Short mmCIF file of C-alpha atoms in Angstrom, two decimals:
data_model
loop_
_atom_site.label_atom_id
_atom_site.label_comp_id
_atom_site.label_asym_id
_atom_site.label_seq_id
_atom_site.Cartn_x
_atom_site.Cartn_y
_atom_site.Cartn_z
CA MET A 139 10.60 81.93 -15.72
CA GLU A 140 12.79 78.76 -16.28
CA LYS A 141 15.18 77.62 -13.85
CA ASN A 142 18.86 78.27 -14.78
CA LYS A 143 17.90 80.69 -17.56
CA ILE A 144 20.07 83.38 -16.17
CA LYS A 145 23.50 82.87 -15.94
CA ILE A 146 26.31 84.88 -14.19
CA ASP A 147 29.38 85.89 -16.37
CA PHE A 148 32.49 85.29 -14.72
CA THR A 149 34.93 87.06 -17.13
CA LEU A 150 36.04 89.93 -14.56
CA LEU A 151 36.46 87.48 -11.79
CA ARG A 152 38.85 85.28 -14.25
CA GLN A 153 40.80 88.60 -14.87
CA MET A 154 40.62 89.36 -11.18
CA ASN A 155 42.01 85.87 -10.15
CA PRO A 156 44.46 84.59 -12.99
CA LEU A 157 45.42 81.38 -11.03
CA GLY A 158 41.64 80.16 -11.50
CA PHE A 159 41.15 80.05 -7.54
CA ILE A 160 38.97 82.35 -4.95
CA LEU A 161 39.55 81.97 -1.26
CA ARG A 162 36.70 81.48 0.67
CA GLU A 163 37.44 84.30 2.97
CA ASN A 164 37.25 86.78 -0.26
CA ILE A 165 34.13 85.16 -1.81
CA GLY A 166 31.57 87.63 -0.20
CA LYS A 167 33.40 90.49 -1.77
CA GLN A 168 34.39 88.97 -5.34
CA THR A 169 30.87 87.81 -5.85
CA GLY A 170 29.38 90.72 -4.95
CA GLY A 171 27.55 89.78 -1.91
CA ILE A 172 25.92 86.61 -4.01
CA LEU A 173 27.78 84.05 -1.56
CA ASN A 174 28.81 84.54 2.24
CA PRO A 175 32.17 82.65 3.32
CA ARG A 176 30.34 81.31 6.63
CA THR A 177 27.62 80.23 4.50
CA GLU A 178 30.08 78.23 2.61
CA ALA A 179 32.15 76.80 5.36
CA ASN A 180 28.90 75.66 6.58
CA ALA A 181 28.03 74.05 3.20
CA ASP A 182 31.36 72.82 3.09
CA ALA A 183 31.00 71.01 6.61
CA ILE A 184 27.72 69.07 5.82
CA GLY A 185 29.05 68.35 2.15
CA THR A 186 26.75 70.50 0.05
CA GLY A 187 29.22 73.39 -0.68
CA CYS A 188 31.16 73.88 -3.94
CA PRO A 189 32.74 70.77 -5.42
CA GLY A 190 36.58 71.16 -6.22
CA ARG A 191 37.51 73.08 -3.02
CA ILE A 192 41.25 72.76 -1.87
CA LYS A 193 42.96 73.84 1.30
CA ILE A 194 46.34 75.30 1.24
CA GLY A 195 47.20 75.47 5.04
CA ARG A 196 44.39 76.81 6.95
CA ARG A 197 42.88 78.29 4.04
CA VAL A 198 40.15 77.19 1.52
CA ALA A 199 40.03 77.82 -2.18
CA TYR A 200 37.31 77.35 -4.74
CA PRO A 201 38.19 76.69 -8.55
CA LEU A 202 36.33 79.45 -10.70
CA ASN A 203 35.33 76.54 -13.14
CA GLU A 204 33.43 74.86 -10.31
CA LEU A 205 32.05 77.63 -8.48
CA GLU A 206 30.57 79.22 -11.92
CA SER A 207 28.48 75.99 -11.97
CA TYR A 208 28.00 76.07 -8.50
CA ILE A 209 26.44 79.53 -8.54
CA ASN A 210 24.41 79.21 -11.64
CA SER A 211 22.77 75.89 -10.18
CA LYS A 212 21.63 77.72 -7.04
CA ILE A 213 19.66 80.19 -9.41
CA LYS A 214 16.10 80.12 -8.90
#
């Protein structure tokens, strides 16, 4: 199978998050377990996490556009 032939549809996530961001703490539930908040925190710490993240106080949020590209780039 070719890499990145499968793409994840983010339509439902966009409807659930009208502001266009997902909090890191909710990323596991909202992606159906594809991503884990602790794993993403570690990836962010070493610079390999989802680009475009923002901090709001002590919380980290990821923009849906960047998260979609990030997840699709990890599909093997």
